[in-house]
Amino acid sequence: MNKRQVVLESISALLIMLFLYASVSKILDFDRFIGEMNNQPFPNSWTPFLVWTVPSLEIAISLALIFERTRMVGFIASLVLMTLFTIYTAAILLHFFAYVPCSCGGVIRKLSWPQHLVFNLFFVALSVMGIILQRRRFSKSIFITKNSFV
């Protein structure tokens, strides 16, 4: 396994651990998660959709990142979800909302909002790096495959 592959696998593993940890924490403390979602600055009518969609997306992203065939989709989905979380965190720090409880799972909820922003930006950067490395790997494998038939 070359250096690029080790980095790619490490990025995948970190994202998988993040999303599985976050989703399982939310599911294990589901009543608290529902309460925190009801306290968010959007309509409570969104809560039933969000409490099932967010953990489901986190699990789906984790599964996509496990398999080579779906890894690029996992990286892109990770980038989109982490970017949305980051924009939301930035809006909180810019005082767009009066009060916003953290609806994150587990120990992540103990982070301050500035720490959340740095945490989220770190995982956005990992997702971008994963996309770049996966694209290079995919492009290289197509090149090798095409040249194998010559």
Coordinates of N, CA and C in Angstrom, one line a residue:
M1 N 0.9 -1.2 0.0 CA 0.0 0.0 0.0 C 0.9 1.2 0.0
N2 N 0.7 2.1 -1.0 CA 1.5 3.3 -1.0 C 1.0 4.4 0.0
K3 N 1.8 5.5 0.0 CA 1.5 6.5 1.0 C 0.2 7.2 0.8
R4 N -0.2 7.5 -0.5 CA -1.4 8.1 -0.8 C -2.6 7.2 -0.3
Q5 N -2.5 5.9 -0.5 CA -3.5 5.0 -0.1 C -3.7 4.9 1.4
V6 N -2.6 5.0 2.1 CA -2.6 5.0 3.6 C -3.3 6.3 4.0
V7 N -3.0 7.4 3.4 CA -3.7 8.7 3.8 C -5.2 8.6 3.5
L8 N -5.5 8.0 2.3 CA -6.9 7.9 1.9 C -7.7 7.0 2.9
E9 N -7.1 5.9 3.2 CA -7.7 5.0 4.2 C -7.9 5.6 5.6
S10 N -6.9 6.4 6.0 CA -6.9 7.1 7.3 C -8.0 8.1 7.3
I11 N -8.1 8.9 6.2 CA -9.2 9.9 6.1 C -10.6 9.2 6.2
S12 N -10.7 8.1 5.4 CA -12.0 7.4 5.4 C -12.3 6.9 6.9
A13 N -11.3 6.4 7.5 CA -11.5 5.8 8.9 C -11.9 6.9 9.9
L14 N -11.3 8.1 9.8 CA -11.7 9.2 10.7 C -13.1 9.7 10.4
L15 N -13.5 9.8 9.2 CA -14.8 10.2 8.9 C -15.9 9.1 9.3
I16 N -15.5 7.9 9.1 CA -16.4 6.8 9.5 C -16.6 6.8 11.0
M17 N -15.5 7.0 11.7 CA -15.6 7.0 13.2 C -16.5 8.2 13.6
L18 N -16.2 9.4 13.0 CA -17.0 10.6 13.4 C -18.5 10.3 13.2
F19 N -18.9 9.9 12.0 CA -20.3 9.7 11.6 C -21.0 8.6 12.4
L20 N -20.3 7.5 12.6 CA -20.9 6.4 13.3 C -21.0 6.8 14.8
Y21 N -20.0 7.4 15.4 CA -20.1 7.8 16.7 C -21.2 8.8 16.9
A22 N -21.3 9.8 16.1 CA -22.4 10.8 16.2 C -23.8 10.2 16.0
S23 N -23.9 9.3 15.0 CA -25.3 8.7 14.8 C -25.7 7.8 16.0
V24 N -24.7 7.0 16.4 CA -25.1 6.0 17.5 C -25.3 6.8 18.8
S25 N -24.6 7.8 19.0 CA -24.9 8.7 20.2 C -26.3 9.3 20.2
K26 N -26.7 9.7 19.0 CA -28.0 10.3 18.9 C -29.1 9.2 19.1
I27 N -28.9 8.1 18.5 CA -29.8 7.0 18.6 C -29.9 6.5 20.0
L28 N -28.8 6.3 20.7 CA -28.8 5.8 22.1 C -29.5 6.8 23.1
D29 N -29.4 8.1 22.8 CA -30.1 9.1 23.7 C -31.1 9.8 22.8
F30 N -32.0 9.0 22.2 CA -32.9 9.5 21.2 C -33.9 10.6 21.8
D31 N -34.4 10.4 23.0 CA -35.3 11.3 23.6 C -34.6 12.7 23.8
R32 N -33.4 12.7 24.2 CA -32.6 13.9 24.4 C -32.4 14.6 23.0
F33 N -32.1 13.8 22.0 CA -31.9 14.3 20.7 C -33.2 15.0 20.1
I34 N -34.3 14.3 20.3 CA -35.6 14.9 19.9 C -35.8 16.3 20.6
G35 N -35.6 16.3 21.9 CA -35.7 17.5 22.7 C -34.8 18.6 22.2
E36 N -33.6 18.3 21.9 CA -32.6 19.3 21.4 C -33.0 19.8 20.0
M37 N -33.5 18.9 19.2 CA -34.0 19.3 17.8 C -35.2 20.2 17.9
N38 N -36.1 19.9 18.9 CA -37.2 20.8 19.1 C -36.8 22.2 19.6
N39 N -35.7 22.3 20.1 CA -35.2 23.6 20.6 C -34.4 24.4 19.5
Q40 N -34.2 23.8 18.4 CA -33.5 24.4 17.3 C -34.3 25.6 16.7
P41 N -33.7 26.6 16.0 CA -34.4 27.7 15.5 C -35.2 27.5 14.3
F42 N -35.6 26.3 14.0 CA -36.5 26.0 12.8 C -37.8 25.4 13.4
P43 N -38.8 25.3 12.5 CA -40.1 24.8 13.0 C -40.0 23.4 13.6
N44 N -40.7 23.2 14.7 CA -40.8 21.9 15.3 C -41.4 20.8 14.4
S45 N -42.1 21.3 13.4 CA -42.7 20.3 12.4 C -41.6 19.6 11.6
W46 N -40.4 20.2 11.6 CA -39.3 19.5 10.9 C -38.6 18.4 11.8
T47 N -38.9 18.4 13.1 CA -38.2 17.5 14.0 C -38.3 16.1 13.6
P48 N -39.6 15.5 13.3 CA -39.7 14.1 13.0 C -38.8 13.7 11.8
F49 N -38.8 14.6 10.8 CA -37.9 14.4 9.6 C -36.4 14.4 10.0
L50 N -36.0 15.4 10.7 CA -34.6 15.6 11.0 C -34.0 14.5 11.9
V51 N -34.8 14.1 12.9 CA -34.3 13.1 13.9 C -34.1 11.8 13.3
W52 N -34.7 11.5 12.2 CA -34.5 10.2 11.5 C -33.5 10.4 10.3
T53 N -33.6 11.6 9.7 CA -32.7 11.8 8.5 C -31.3 12.0 8.9
V54 N -31.0 12.8 9.9 CA -29.6 13.1 10.2 C -28.8 11.8 10.6
P55 N -29.3 11.1 11.6 CA -28.5 9.9 11.9 C -28.5 8.8 10.8
S56 N -29.5 8.8 10.0 CA -29.5 7.9 8.8 C -28.5 8.3 7.8
L57 N -28.4 9.6 7.5 CA -27.4 10.1 6.6 C -26.0 9.8 7.1
E58 N -25.8 10.0 8.4 CA -24.5 9.7 9.0 C -24.1 8.3 8.8
I59 N -25.0 7.4 9.1 CA -24.7 5.9 8.9 C -24.5 5.6 7.4
A60 N -25.3 6.2 6.5 CA -25.2 5.9 5.1 C -23.8 6.4 4.6
I61 N -23.4 7.6 5.1 CA -22.1 8.1 4.7 C -21.0 7.2 5.1
S62 N -21.1 6.7 6.4 CA -20.1 5.7 6.9 C -20.0 4.5 6.0
L63 N -21.2 3.9 5.7 CA -21.2 2.7 4.9 C -20.6 3.0 3.5
A64 N -20.9 4.2 2.9 CA -20.4 4.5 1.6 C -18.8 4.6 1.7
L65 N -18.3 5.1 2.8 CA -16.9 5.3 2.9 C -16.1 4.0 3.1
I66 N -16.8 3.0 3.5 CA -16.2 1.7 3.8 C -15.8 1.0 2.5
F67 N -16.6 1.1 1.5 CA -16.4 0.4 0.2 C -15.8 1.2 -0.9
E68 N -14.8 0.7 -1.5 CA -14.0 1.4 -2.5 C -15.0 1.9 -3.6
R69 N -15.9 1.1 -4.0 CA -16.8 1.4 -5.1 C -17.7 2.7 -4.8
T70 N -18.0 2.9 -3.5 CA -18.9 4.0 -3.2 C -18.2 5.1 -2.4
R71 N -16.9 5.0 -2.3 CA -16.1 5.9 -1.4 C -16.2 7.4 -1.9
M72 N -16.2 7.6 -3.2 CA -16.3 9.0 -3.7 C -17.6 9.6 -3.3
V73 N -18.7 8.8 -3.4 CA -20.0 9.3 -3.0 C -20.0 9.6 -1.5
G74 N -19.3 8.8 -0.7 CA -19.2 9.0 0.7 C -18.5 10.3 1.0
F75 N -17.4 10.5 0.3 CA -16.6 11.8 0.5 C -17.4 13.0 0.2
I76 N -18.1 12.9 -1.0 CA -18.9 14.1 -1.4 C -20.1 14.3 -0.4
A77 N -20.8 13.3 0.0 CA -21.8 13.4 1.0 C -21.3 13.9 2.3
S78 N -20.1 13.5 2.7 CA -19.5 14.0 3.9 C -19.2 15.5 3.8
L79 N -18.7 15.9 2.7 CA -18.4 17.3 2.5 C -19.7 18.1 2.5
V80 N -20.7 17.7 1.9 CA -22.0 18.4 1.9 C -22.5 18.5 3.3
L81 N -22.6 17.4 4.1 CA -23.2 17.4 5.4 C -22.3 18.2 6.4
M82 N -21.0 18.1 6.3 CA -20.1 18.8 7.2 C -20.1 20.3 6.8
T83 N -20.3 20.6 5.6 CA -20.4 22.0 5.2 C -21.7 22.7 5.7
L84 N -22.8 21.9 5.6 CA -24.0 22.4 6.2 C -23.9 22.6 7.7
F85 N -23.3 21.7 8.4 CA -23.1 21.8 9.9 C -22.2 23.0 10.2
T86 N -21.2 23.2 9.3 CA -20.3 24.4 9.5 C -21.0 25.7 9.3
I87 N -21.8 25.8 8.2 CA -22.5 27.0 8.0 C -23.5 27.3 9.1
Y88 N -24.1 26.3 9.6 CA -25.0 26.4 10.8 C -24.3 26.9 12.0
T89 N -23.1 26.3 12.3 CA -22.3 26.7 13.4 C -21.8 28.2 13.2
A90 N -21.4 28.6 12.0 CA -21.0 30.0 11.8 C -22.2 30.9 12.0
A91 N -23.4 30.5 11.6 CA -24.6 31.4 11.8 C -24.8 31.5 13.3
I92 N -24.6 30.5 14.1 CA -24.7 30.6 15.5 C -23.7 31.6 16.1
L93 N -22.5 31.4 15.7 CA -21.4 32.3 16.2 C -21.6 33.8 15.7
L94 N -22.3 34.0 14.6 CA -22.6 35.3 14.2 C -23.9 35.9 14.8
H95 N -24.5 35.1 15.7 CA -25.7 35.5 16.5 C -26.9 35.7 15.6
F96 N -27.0 34.8 14.6 CA -28.3 34.8 13.8 C -29.4 34.3 14.6
F97 N -29.1 33.5 15.7 CA -30.2 32.9 16.5 C -29.9 33.3 18.0
A98 N -31.0 33.5 18.7 CA -30.9 33.9 20.1 C -30.2 32.8 21.0
Y99 N -30.7 31.6 20.9 CA -30.2 30.5 21.7 C -30.3 29.2 20.9
V100 N -29.3 28.5 20.8 CA -29.3 27.2 20.1 C -28.5 26.1 20.9
P101 N -29.3 25.1 21.3 CA -28.6 24.0 22.0 C -27.9 23.1 21.0
C102 N -26.8 22.5 21.4 CA -26.1 21.6 20.5 C -26.9 20.3 20.5
S103 N -27.2 19.8 19.3 CA -27.9 18.5 19.1 C -27.0 17.4 18.7
C104 N -25.7 17.7 18.9 CA -24.7 16.7 18.5 C -24.7 15.5 19.5
G105 N -24.2 14.4 19.1 CA -24.2 13.2 19.9 C -22.9 13.1 20.8
G106 N -23.1 12.5 21.9 CA -21.9 12.2 22.8 C -21.1 13.3 23.3
V107 N -19.8 13.1 23.3 CA -18.9 14.2 23.9 C -18.8 15.4 23.0
I108 N -19.2 15.3 21.7 CA -19.1 16.4 20.8 C -20.0 17.5 21.3
R109 N -21.0 17.2 21.9 CA -21.9 18.3 22.4 C -21.3 19.1 23.5
K110 N -20.2 18.7 24.1 CA -19.5 19.4 25.1 C -18.6 20.5 24.6
L111 N -18.4 20.5 23.2 CA -17.5 21.6 22.6 C -18.2 22.9 22.7
S112 N -17.5 24.0 22.8 CA -18.0 25.3 22.7 C -18.3 25.6 21.2
W113 N -19.1 26.6 20.9 CA -19.4 26.9 19.5 C -18.1 27.2 18.6
P114 N -17.1 28.0 19.2 CA -15.9 28.2 18.4 C -15.1 26.8 18.2
Q115 N -15.1 26.0 19.2 CA -14.5 24.7 19.0 C -15.2 23.8 18.0
H116 N -16.6 23.9 18.0 CA -17.4 23.2 17.0 C -17.0 23.7 15.6
L117 N -16.8 25.0 15.4 CA -16.4 25.5 14.1 C -15.1 24.9 13.6
V118 N -14.1 24.9 14.5 CA -12.8 24.4 14.2 C -12.9 22.9 13.9
F119 N -13.6 22.2 14.7 CA -13.9 20.7 14.6 C -14.5 20.5 13.2
N120 N -15.6 21.2 12.9 CA -16.2 21.0 11.6 C -15.3 21.3 10.4
L121 N -14.6 22.4 10.5 CA -13.7 22.8 9.4 C -12.6 21.8 9.2
F122 N -12.2 21.2 10.3 CA -11.2 20.1 10.1 C -11.8 18.9 9.3
F123 N -13.0 18.5 9.6 CA -13.6 17.4 8.9 C -14.1 17.8 7.5
V124 N -14.4 19.1 7.2 CA -14.6 19.6 5.9 C -13.3 19.4 5.1
A125 N -12.2 19.8 5.7 CA -10.9 19.7 5.0 C -10.5 18.3 4.7
L126 N -10.8 17.4 5.7 CA -10.6 15.9 5.4 C -11.4 15.4 4.3
S127 N -12.6 15.9 4.2 CA -13.5 15.4 3.1 C -13.0 15.9 1.8
V128 N -12.5 17.2 1.7 CA -12.0 17.7 0.5 C -10.7 16.9 0.1
M129 N -9.9 16.7 1.1 CA -8.6 15.9 0.8 C -9.0 14.5 0.3
G130 N -10.0 13.9 0.9 CA -10.5 12.6 0.4 C -11.0 12.6 -1.0
I131 N -11.7 13.6 -1.3 CA -12.2 13.7 -2.7 C -11.0 13.9 -3.7
I132 N -10.1 14.7 -3.4 CA -8.9 14.9 -4.2 C -8.1 13.6 -4.4
L133 N -7.8 13.0 -3.3 CA -7.0 11.8 -3.4 C -7.8 10.6 -4.1
Q134 N -9.1 10.5 -3.8 CA -9.9 9.5 -4.4 C -10.0 9.7 -5.9
R135 N -10.1 11.0 -6.3 CA -10.2 11.3 -7.8 C -8.9 11.0 -8.4
R136 N -7.8 11.3 -7.8 CA -6.5 11.0 -8.4 C -6.3 9.5 -8.5
R137 N -6.7 8.8 -7.5 CA -6.6 7.3 -7.5 C -7.4 6.7 -8.6
F138 N -8.7 7.2 -8.7 CA -9.6 6.7 -9.8 C -9.0 7.1 -11.1
S139 N -8.5 8.3 -11.3 CA -8.0 8.7 -12.6 C -6.8 7.8 -13.0
K140 N -6.0 7.5 -12.0 CA -4.8 6.7 -12.2 C -5.2 5.3 -12.6
S141 N -6.2 4.7 -11.9 CA -6.6 3.4 -12.2 C -7.2 3.3 -13.6
I142 N -8.0 4.3 -14.1 CA -8.5 4.3 -15.4 C -7.4 4.3 -16.4
F143 N -6.4 5.2 -16.2 CA -5.2 5.3 -17.1 C -4.5 4.0 -17.2
I144 N -4.3 3.3 -16.1 CA -3.6 2.0 -16.1 C -4.5 1.0 -16.8
T145 N -5.8 1.0 -16.6 CA -6.7 0.0 -17.3 C -6.7 0.3 -18.8
K146 N -6.8 1.5 -19.2 CA -6.8 1.8 -20.6 C -5.5 1.4 -21.3
N147 N -4.4 1.6 -20.6 CA -3.1 1.3 -21.2 C -2.8 -0.2 -21.1
S148 N -3.5 -0.9 -20.3 CA -3.3 -2.4 -20.2 C -3.8 -3.1 -21.4
F149 N -4.7 -2.5 -22.2 CA -5.3 -3.1 -23.3 C -4.5 -2.7 -24.6
V150 N -3.6 -1.8 -24.5 CA -2.8 -1.4 -25.7 C -1.8 -2.4 -26.1

